[in-house]
Short mmCIF file of C-alpha atoms in Angstrom, two decimals:
data_model
loop_
_atom_site.label_atom_id
_atom_site.label_comp_id
_atom_site.label_asym_id
_atom_site.label_seq_id
_atom_site.Cartn_x
_atom_site.Cartn_y
_atom_site.Cartn_z
CA MET V 1 84.72 102.98 125.21
CA ALA V 2 87.29 102.88 128.13
CA ALA V 3 90.01 100.17 128.02
CA LYS V 4 89.86 97.54 130.79
CA VAL V 5 92.87 96.73 133.05
CA LEU V 6 93.15 93.98 135.51
CA VAL V 7 95.76 94.70 138.24
CA VAL V 8 97.30 91.68 140.04
CA ASP V 9 99.47 92.31 143.05
CA ASP V 10 99.53 90.69 146.66
CA GLU V 11 100.27 94.21 148.26
CA ILE V 12 96.91 95.89 148.63
CA GLU V 13 98.62 99.19 148.86
CA MET V 14 99.99 98.67 145.19
CA THR V 15 96.61 97.55 143.87
CA SER V 16 94.94 100.59 145.52
CA MET V 17 97.41 103.12 144.15
CA LEU V 18 97.24 101.70 140.67
CA ARG V 19 93.55 101.48 140.80
CA ASN V 20 93.13 105.32 141.85
CA TYR V 21 95.88 106.48 139.22
CA LEU V 22 94.38 104.31 136.20
CA THR V 23 90.86 105.21 137.13
CA ARG V 24 91.75 108.92 137.14
CA GLU V 25 93.43 108.27 133.64
CA GLY V 26 90.07 107.01 132.16
CA TYR V 27 90.50 103.15 132.52
CA GLU V 28 88.05 100.62 133.74
CA VAL V 29 90.14 98.74 136.53
CA GLU V 30 89.57 95.41 138.28
CA THR V 31 92.10 94.29 140.91
CA THR V 32 92.95 90.89 142.60
CA ASN V 33 95.64 89.86 145.08
CA SER V 34 96.64 86.55 143.62
CA ALA V 35 97.36 84.89 140.21
CA GLU V 36 94.68 82.32 141.00
CA ALA V 37 91.98 84.96 141.62
CA ALA V 38 93.24 86.82 138.44
CA LEU V 39 92.35 83.71 136.28
CA GLU V 40 89.11 83.37 137.95
CA CYS V 41 88.27 87.28 137.26
CA LEU V 42 89.27 86.58 133.67
CA GLU V 43 86.62 83.97 133.31
CA ASP V 44 83.84 86.71 133.93
CA HIS V 45 85.45 89.76 132.92
CA GLU V 46 87.44 90.65 129.82
CA ALA V 47 90.61 92.58 130.21
CA ASP V 48 92.49 94.53 127.43
CA VAL V 49 95.69 94.67 129.62
CA VAL V 50 96.99 92.62 132.65
CA LEU V 51 99.29 94.51 134.91
CA THR V 52 100.77 91.74 137.21
CA ASP V 53 103.33 91.37 139.90
CA LEU V 54 106.21 88.79 139.45
CA ARG V 55 106.56 87.41 143.18
CA MET V 56 103.21 86.30 144.70
CA GLY V 57 101.75 82.99 146.21
CA GLU V 58 101.87 79.64 144.93
CA MET V 59 101.38 80.69 141.52
CA ASN V 60 103.61 83.52 140.35
CA GLY V 61 103.48 86.36 137.87
CA MET V 62 105.36 84.42 135.11
CA ASP V 63 102.85 81.53 135.47
CA LEU V 64 100.00 84.00 135.13
CA VAL V 65 101.75 85.29 131.94
CA ARG V 66 102.08 81.97 130.35
CA ALA V 67 98.40 81.02 131.22
CA VAL V 68 96.89 84.33 129.88
CA HIS V 69 98.99 84.23 126.90
CA ALA V 70 97.90 80.78 125.98
CA SER V 71 94.23 81.31 126.55
CA ARG V 72 93.89 84.90 125.51
CA PRO V 73 96.77 86.03 123.24
CA GLU V 74 94.91 89.15 122.32
CA THR V 75 95.42 90.31 126.10
CA GLN V 76 98.49 92.38 126.66
CA ILE V 77 100.50 91.72 129.87
CA ILE V 78 102.86 93.93 131.65
CA LEU V 79 105.04 92.48 134.52
CA MET V 80 106.12 94.35 137.59
CA THR V 81 108.81 93.23 139.93
CA ALA V 82 111.42 94.51 142.25
CA PHE V 83 113.62 91.53 141.55
CA GLY V 84 115.53 90.40 138.57
CA GLY V 85 117.06 92.20 135.67
CA VAL V 86 117.70 91.71 131.93
CA GLU V 87 117.31 87.99 132.15
CA THR V 88 113.76 88.26 133.94
CA ALA V 89 112.78 90.72 131.27
CA ILE V 90 113.67 88.40 128.45
CA GLU V 91 112.04 85.44 130.04
CA ALA V 92 108.93 87.50 130.54
CA ILE V 93 108.78 88.69 126.98
CA LYS V 94 109.40 85.02 125.77
CA ALA V 95 106.66 83.82 127.77
CA GLY V 96 104.32 86.27 126.28
CA ALA V 97 104.44 89.67 128.20
CA PHE V 98 104.27 92.94 126.33
CA HIS V 99 106.90 94.69 128.68
CA PHE V 100 108.54 94.40 131.91
CA VAL V 101 108.47 97.31 134.52
CA ALA V 102 110.77 97.59 137.81
CA LYS V 103 109.37 98.39 141.11
CA PRO V 104 109.02 100.89 142.63
CA VAL V 105 106.81 101.57 139.58
CA LYS V 106 106.73 105.30 138.38
CA LEU V 107 102.99 105.98 137.64
CA PRO V 108 103.58 108.11 134.35
CA GLU V 109 105.82 105.22 133.18
CA VAL V 110 102.83 102.74 133.67
CA GLY V 111 100.56 105.09 131.74
CA VAL V 112 102.98 105.26 128.81
CA LEU V 113 103.36 101.33 128.80
CA LEU V 114 99.57 101.03 128.80
CA THR V 115 99.12 103.39 126.04
CA LYS V 116 101.82 101.46 123.85
CA ALA V 117 100.34 97.95 125.01
CA LEU V 118 96.84 99.01 123.79
CA ALA V 119 98.32 100.46 120.39
CA GLU V 120 99.99 97.09 119.82
CA ARG V 121 96.90 95.14 120.68
CA ASP V 122 94.91 97.29 118.07
CA LEU V 123 97.58 96.89 115.54
CA ARG V 124 97.52 93.06 115.88
CA HIS V 125 93.63 92.99 115.81
CA GLU V 126 93.65 95.02 112.58
CA ASN V 127 96.24 92.90 111.00
CA ARG V 128 94.34 89.83 111.97
CA GLN V 129 91.19 91.26 110.44
CA LEU V 130 93.05 92.36 107.30
CA ARG V 131 94.36 88.81 106.79
CA GLN V 132 91.28 87.12 107.37
CA ALA V 133 89.44 89.55 105.02
CA VAL V 134 92.02 89.15 102.25
CA LYS V 135 91.83 85.19 102.61
CA GLU V 136 88.27 84.96 102.56
CA ARG V 137 87.54 87.28 99.68
CA TYR V 138 90.37 86.47 97.35
CA SER V 139 91.58 82.93 98.02
CA PHE V 140 95.20 84.16 97.92
CA GLY V 141 95.38 87.99 97.44
CA GLN V 142 93.16 89.02 94.66
CA LEU V 143 93.94 85.41 92.79
CA LEU V 144 91.24 83.20 92.32
CA GLY V 145 91.25 79.41 91.33
CA LYS V 146 89.91 76.13 92.54
CA SER V 147 92.11 74.08 89.92
CA ALA V 148 95.02 72.03 90.92
CA SER V 149 97.46 74.05 89.18
CA MET V 150 96.13 77.39 90.96
CA GLN V 151 95.94 75.64 94.40
CA ARG V 152 99.66 74.45 93.87
CA MET V 153 100.62 78.13 93.02
CA PHE V 154 98.80 79.28 96.11
CA ALA V 155 100.58 76.96 98.36
CA LEU V 156 103.90 78.06 96.85
CA LEU V 157 103.06 81.64 97.37
CA GLU V 158 102.10 81.09 100.90
CA ARG V 159 105.48 79.83 101.67
CA LEU V 160 107.39 82.45 99.62
CA ALA V 161 105.18 85.26 101.15
CA THR V 162 106.91 84.81 104.70
CA THR V 163 110.39 85.18 103.18
CA GLN V 164 112.53 88.17 102.21
CA SER V 165 113.62 86.36 98.90
CA THR V 166 113.74 88.10 95.51
CA VAL V 167 111.03 86.26 93.32
CA LEU V 168 110.60 86.06 89.71
CA ILE V 169 107.09 85.88 88.40
CA GLN V 170 106.71 84.45 84.88
CA GLY V 171 103.46 84.34 82.88
CA GLU V 172 101.57 85.67 79.92
CA SER V 173 100.04 88.94 79.76
CA GLY V 174 96.63 88.95 81.64
CA THR V 175 97.48 86.07 83.90
CA GLY V 176 97.73 88.23 87.13
CA LYS V 177 101.54 88.65 87.64
CA GLU V 178 101.12 91.87 89.48
CA LEU V 179 98.19 90.40 91.60
CA VAL V 180 100.76 87.77 92.54
CA ALA V 181 103.31 90.30 93.56
CA ARG V 182 100.68 92.21 95.67
CA ALA V 183 99.62 89.01 97.34
CA LEU V 184 103.03 88.07 98.23
CA HIS V 185 103.50 91.62 99.71
CA LEU V 186 100.27 91.70 101.60
CA ASN V 187 100.87 88.35 103.26
CA GLY V 188 104.58 88.99 104.17
CA PRO V 189 106.35 90.48 106.98
CA ARG V 190 106.65 93.94 104.97
CA SER V 191 102.85 94.26 104.54
CA ARG V 192 102.66 97.37 106.64
CA HIS V 193 105.04 99.22 104.39
CA PRO V 194 104.83 100.46 100.77
CA PHE V 195 104.23 98.33 97.65
CA VAL V 196 105.71 100.25 94.75
CA PRO V 197 105.00 99.00 91.08
CA VAL V 198 107.38 100.01 88.43
CA ASN V 199 106.98 99.26 84.66
CA CYS V 200 110.39 98.76 83.33
CA ALA V 201 109.29 98.92 79.68
CA ALA V 202 107.68 102.34 79.89
CA MET V 203 110.86 104.28 80.35
CA PRO V 204 114.05 104.79 78.70
CA GLU V 205 117.35 103.69 80.49
CA GLY V 206 118.27 107.38 81.56
CA LEU V 207 115.03 108.22 83.02
CA LEU V 208 114.64 104.53 84.44
CA GLU V 209 117.75 104.88 86.53
CA SER V 210 116.78 108.15 87.92
CA GLU V 211 113.21 106.90 88.81
CA LEU V 212 114.65 103.87 90.45
CA PHE V 213 117.55 105.23 92.37
CA GLY V 214 116.86 108.85 92.60
CA HIS V 215 119.28 111.95 91.81
CA VAL V 216 121.10 114.61 93.41
CA LYS V 217 120.79 118.29 92.80
CA GLY V 218 122.56 119.22 89.55
CA ALA V 219 122.82 115.53 88.44
CA PHE V 220 121.58 116.50 84.94
CA THR V 221 119.98 119.17 83.13
CA GLY V 222 116.65 120.09 84.87
CA ALA V 223 117.69 118.34 88.31
CA GLU V 224 117.13 121.55 90.24
CA ILE V 225 116.49 119.68 93.43
CA ALA V 226 117.51 116.26 94.85
CA ARG V 227 114.86 113.64 94.44
CA LYS V 228 114.35 110.14 96.08
CA GLY V 229 113.99 107.08 93.81
CA LEU V 230 111.48 104.38 93.93
CA PHE V 231 113.68 102.05 95.81
CA GLN V 232 113.68 104.73 98.68
CA GLU V 233 110.05 105.30 98.31
CA ALA V 234 109.57 101.46 98.91
CA ALA V 235 111.80 101.51 102.00
CA LYS V 236 111.03 98.52 104.24
CA GLY V 237 108.24 97.52 101.88
CA THR V 238 108.39 95.91 98.38
CA ILE V 239 109.36 97.06 95.01
CA PHE V 240 107.77 95.34 91.98
CA LEU V 241 109.77 95.31 88.80
CA ASP V 242 107.07 94.72 85.95
CA GLU V 243 108.33 93.73 82.50
CA ILE V 244 111.79 93.03 83.68
CA GLY V 245 112.59 91.56 80.47
CA GLU V 246 112.23 94.90 78.57
CA MET V 247 114.92 96.45 81.18
CA PRO V 248 117.79 98.01 79.17
CA TRP V 249 121.07 96.10 79.21
CA GLY V 250 123.02 98.81 81.06
CA MET V 251 120.30 98.99 83.98
CA GLN V 252 120.46 95.16 84.29
CA ALA V 253 123.94 95.38 85.62
CA LYS V 254 122.97 98.17 88.12
CA LEU V 255 119.90 96.04 89.36
CA LEU V 256 122.22 92.96 89.80
CA ARG V 257 124.58 95.20 92.02
CA VAL V 258 121.51 96.45 93.99
CA LEU V 259 120.35 92.71 94.46
CA GLU V 260 123.98 91.63 95.72
CA GLN V 261 124.83 94.65 97.79
CA ARG V 262 121.40 96.00 98.93
CA GLN V 263 122.59 99.44 98.26
CA ILE V 264 121.74 101.85 95.56
CA ARG V 265 123.51 105.07 94.40
CA PRO V 266 121.55 108.06 93.29
CA VAL V 267 122.23 109.58 89.82
CA GLY V 268 125.26 111.97 90.25
CA SER V 269 125.92 110.89 93.77
CA ASP V 270 129.40 109.23 94.92
CA ARG V 271 127.70 107.64 98.13
CA GLU V 272 125.81 104.55 98.46
CA VAL V 273 122.32 104.45 100.08
CA ASP V 274 121.05 101.25 101.87
CA ALA V 275 118.03 99.70 100.09
CA ASP V 276 116.01 97.88 102.75
CA VAL V 277 113.51 96.58 100.32
CA ARG V 278 112.14 93.34 99.01
CA VAL V 279 112.58 92.98 95.27
CA LEU V 280 109.78 91.07 93.15
CA ALA V 281 110.15 90.97 89.39
CA ALA V 282 107.69 89.92 86.44
CA THR V 283 107.99 89.08 82.85
CA ASN V 284 105.89 87.72 80.01
CA ARG V 285 109.07 86.57 78.13
CA ARG V 286 111.17 83.45 78.37
CA LEU V 287 114.13 84.89 79.93
CA GLU V 288 116.31 82.02 79.28
CA ALA V 289 115.86 82.35 75.58
CA GLU V 290 116.46 86.18 76.03
CA VAL V 291 119.76 85.30 77.70
CA GLN V 292 120.78 82.89 74.72
CA LYS V 293 119.97 85.94 72.29
CA GLY V 294 122.17 88.29 74.25
CA ASN V 295 119.18 90.34 75.26
CA PHE V 296 119.31 89.66 78.92
CA ARG V 297 122.20 89.29 81.38
CA GLU V 298 122.86 85.68 82.38
CA ASP V 299 124.17 86.51 85.84
CA LEU V 300 121.00 88.61 86.68
CA TYR V 301 118.77 85.71 85.17
CA TYR V 302 120.44 83.33 87.64
CA ARG V 303 120.09 85.73 90.48
CA LEU V 304 116.51 86.23 89.83
CA LYS V 305 115.36 82.64 88.95
CA VAL V 306 116.40 81.24 92.68
CA MET V 307 112.70 81.68 93.53
CA MET V 308 110.50 81.68 90.67
CA VAL V 309 106.77 81.46 90.14
CA ARG V 310 104.98 80.59 87.01
CA VAL V 311 101.42 81.88 86.65
CA PRO V 312 99.64 79.46 84.42
CA PRO V 313 97.54 80.91 81.32
CA LEU V 314 93.81 80.24 81.55
CA ARG V 315 93.83 77.69 78.74
CA GLU V 316 95.81 75.55 81.14
CA HIS V 317 93.00 75.51 84.00
CA PRO V 318 89.73 75.95 82.08
CA GLU V 319 87.94 74.11 84.69
CA ASP V 320 88.30 77.49 86.71
CA ILE V 321 86.36 79.50 84.04
CA PRO V 322 82.88 78.81 85.34
CA PHE V 323 84.02 79.81 88.97
CA LEU V 324 85.92 82.90 87.74
CA ALA V 325 83.07 84.11 85.46
CA ASP V 326 80.74 83.74 88.15
CA THR V 327 82.86 85.54 90.59
CA PHE V 328 83.29 88.47 88.07
CA LEU V 329 79.53 88.49 87.45
CA GLN V 330 78.82 88.91 90.90
CA ARG V 331 81.35 91.59 91.33
CA TYR V 332 80.32 93.67 88.47
CA THR V 333 76.33 93.36 89.19
CA ALA V 334 77.20 94.60 92.70
CA GLU V 335 79.35 97.33 91.44
CA MET V 336 77.06 98.56 88.78
CA LYS V 337 73.75 98.17 91.04
CA VAL V 338 71.95 96.23 88.34
CA GLY V 339 69.57 93.20 89.06
CA PRO V 340 70.65 89.75 89.17
CA ARG V 341 72.35 88.27 85.98
CA ARG V 342 72.84 84.73 85.03
CA PHE V 343 74.64 82.87 82.19
CA THR V 344 72.57 80.70 79.75
CA ARG V 345 73.95 77.19 79.26
CA GLU V 346 75.02 78.27 75.66
CA THR V 347 76.98 81.17 77.11
CA LEU V 348 78.91 79.16 79.64
CA ASN V 349 79.69 76.70 76.85
CA CYS V 350 81.20 79.57 74.68
CA LEU V 351 83.15 80.69 77.85
CA GLU V 352 84.56 77.34 78.53
CA THR V 353 85.59 76.72 74.97
CA TYR V 354 87.24 80.02 74.05
CA SER V 355 90.96 79.98 74.17
CA TRP V 356 91.20 83.43 76.14
CA PRO V 357 94.57 84.80 74.71
CA GLY V 358 94.16 87.70 77.04
CA ASN V 359 93.67 85.23 79.92
CA VAL V 360 91.96 86.12 83.22
CA ARG V 361 92.08 89.87 82.40
CA GLU V 362 90.24 89.35 79.13
CA LEU V 363 87.72 87.20 80.78
CA SER V 364 87.11 89.89 83.52
CA HIS V 365 86.69 92.51 80.77
CA VAL V 366 84.31 90.44 78.89
CA ILE V 367 81.99 89.77 81.69
CA GLU V 368 82.14 93.60 82.75
CA ARG V 369 81.11 94.42 79.29
CA ALA V 370 78.24 91.77 79.14
CA VAL V 371 76.78 93.16 82.60
CA THR V 372 77.17 96.81 81.34
CA LEU V 373 75.29 96.10 77.95
CA CYS V 374 72.89 93.51 78.90
CA ASP V 375 69.46 94.64 80.07
CA GLU V 376 67.93 91.23 80.93
CA GLU V 377 68.60 88.68 83.47
CA TRP V 378 69.86 86.09 81.18
CA ILE V 379 73.38 86.88 79.54
CA ARG V 380 73.35 85.13 76.17
CA GLU V 381 76.30 84.27 73.95
CA ALA V 382 75.87 87.33 71.82
CA ASP V 383 76.14 89.67 74.77
CA LEU V 384 79.79 88.47 75.52
CA GLY V 385 81.00 90.28 72.37
CA LEU V 386 83.41 87.42 71.46
CA GLU V 387 84.08 87.01 67.81
CA THR V 388 85.62 84.12 66.23
CA ASP V 389 88.04 82.41 68.69
CA PRO V 390 91.57 83.19 67.64
CA GLY V 391 92.58 79.69 68.67
CA ALA V 392 90.12 78.24 66.02
CA LEU V 393 91.03 81.01 63.50
CA ALA V 394 94.63 79.83 63.59
CA GLY V 395 93.71 76.51 62.19
CA ALA V 396 90.93 77.59 60.08
CA PRO V 397 90.72 77.52 56.43
CA GLY V 398 92.18 80.55 54.74
CA TRP V 399 94.58 81.12 57.55
CA PRO V 400 97.50 81.92 57.19
CA PRO V 401 96.66 83.84 53.90
CA THR V 402 98.45 82.85 50.67
CA LEU V 403 100.01 85.39 48.46
CA ALA V 404 99.67 84.79 44.80
CA MET V 405 103.13 84.37 43.16
CA THR V 406 102.47 86.83 40.36
CA GLU V 407 105.43 88.78 38.93
CA ASP V 408 104.61 91.66 41.33
CA ALA V 409 104.22 89.24 44.42
CA SER V 410 107.45 87.36 43.63
CA ASN V 411 109.33 90.72 44.02
CA LEU V 412 108.01 91.55 47.34
CA ASN V 413 110.66 91.89 50.09
CA LEU V 414 110.39 90.61 53.80
CA ASP V 415 108.90 93.81 55.00
CA GLN V 416 106.24 94.06 52.33
CA VAL V 417 105.29 90.30 53.28
CA THR V 418 105.14 90.99 56.91
CA GLU V 419 103.02 94.14 56.34
CA ARG V 420 100.47 92.24 54.25
CA LEU V 421 100.13 89.53 56.88
CA VAL V 422 99.87 92.12 59.60
CA ILE V 423 96.83 93.79 57.55
CA ALA V 424 95.34 90.34 56.95
CA ALA V 425 95.38 89.35 60.64
CA LEU V 426 93.84 92.62 61.57
CA GLU V 427 91.02 92.16 59.07
CA ARG V 428 90.39 88.54 59.92
CA SER V 429 90.26 89.43 63.75
CA HIS V 430 88.02 92.61 63.06
CA GLY V 431 90.57 95.06 64.43
CA HIS V 432 91.07 93.09 67.64
CA LYS V 433 94.74 93.47 68.34
CA GLY V 434 95.04 90.59 70.96
CA ARG V 435 93.26 88.07 68.47
CA ALA V 436 95.54 89.44 65.43
CA ALA V 437 98.69 88.80 67.59
CA ALA V 438 97.60 85.51 68.44
CA LEU V 439 97.09 84.63 64.75
CA LEU V 440 100.45 85.90 63.90
CA GLY V 441 101.97 84.13 66.98
CA VAL V 442 103.47 87.48 68.46
CA HIS V 443 103.09 89.44 71.60
CA PRO V 444 100.46 92.14 71.43
CA ARG V 445 103.22 94.72 72.15
CA THR V 446 105.18 93.38 69.18
CA LEU V 447 102.15 93.71 66.93
CA THR V 448 101.71 97.23 67.95
CA ARG V 449 105.44 98.00 67.20
CA MET V 450 104.92 96.38 63.70
CA MET V 451 101.80 98.29 63.18
CA ARG V 452 103.72 101.58 63.85
CA ARG V 453 106.59 100.48 61.63
CA TYR V 454 104.26 100.06 58.65
CA SER V 455 102.07 102.99 59.51
CA ILE V 456 98.86 100.87 59.99
CA PRO V 457 96.45 102.95 61.80
CA GLU V 458 95.52 102.00 65.36
CA ASP V 459 91.96 100.49 65.56
CA ALA V 460 89.48 102.95 67.22
CA ASP V 461 87.47 100.07 69.01
CA ALA V 462 88.40 99.79 72.64
CA GLU V 463 88.60 96.01 72.32
CA GLY V 464 91.35 96.37 69.91
CA GLY V 465 93.73 97.66 72.63
#
């Protein structure tokens, strides 16, 4: 469909010349000889671009720019004039014009400006649609929640999204820390540029430095070519440093330098490279406690905590559980193309009273499993696959287990006692590592390390992961 251009000039020769040229270029063209007539024309005809003279009758081109911009902000405006210079151009752009062109106009220049104006209009339109879709579908990004605590967090995120500040996101596993980071990126000024997530716990220090900052050819054995790091891959966008509490000590100092100087140094290079990137970081640890233990740099902690978001665990906003469960139910029934599914009252009671140690992620997985395995319309409590609540187990009779102080038991060392407790927790939770970790009061990753230390086999059940 041809783009529509309205040409406004009190010189008939000019409007005629522009009409002929733009028509040949494939545009639909309307012309008027005054600003007042242009506004009347716009009442009946849409225009993608208004090309207007500055000096006309009682209402000049600058007045027309302001009027069109106020009533039709999606319409692009190009101002033409034989008068004025830089000051006039600046005033026109401030008033809402896309660009300014000097008379006598060069027709190819007008053609180029129209192409750019339409591209800018399309981009703005796409951005508006994307923002509206994100807002309508996800509440804030992919984050969901009607509770007061979640609404407060959304309000904070909305304010932080428009800034360039480094943000530290704190919360338990499964609360949605990466979703918070993505929402900040998508709703911020860098949304058109890359979002690059990095798991700081997944790589040793040497590899992590090369991954983040890149390396030059010959920097180390196997570095046969130079390689950009993830900071450069995220240029003008956002880099998300997940599990920053696991970052090796030496890398913490290098990250602090990047945050302060906004420059990186590739491994093996003696030159700095600008790092035009927003940094978001997340952790499920209490970094203040890690600082006191000597595991995390105090200067980096204070540099990160200037802007901090705490994502509440699901147990702190249980009123959101029915809303979240229903949202996940609709999502998975649509994805799997199955018939309608509903929760029985008993099922909802079970969902609302469970402690959700895995937070929203666990709730999502439980609903996905139920939709996958349930062949009937009504999803019953048994379909959820939830075993005894770890929150209830922790205070239940028989937990924690007691070790009979026989002669052999009294000779057990700390490692042997710990191994027996881990095995007991896994048996009590039927191999579900998340619940076993909750019983022991440790993080699931800590439990995994303990299992490896004591050569305890991994549970083959997918739910145990």
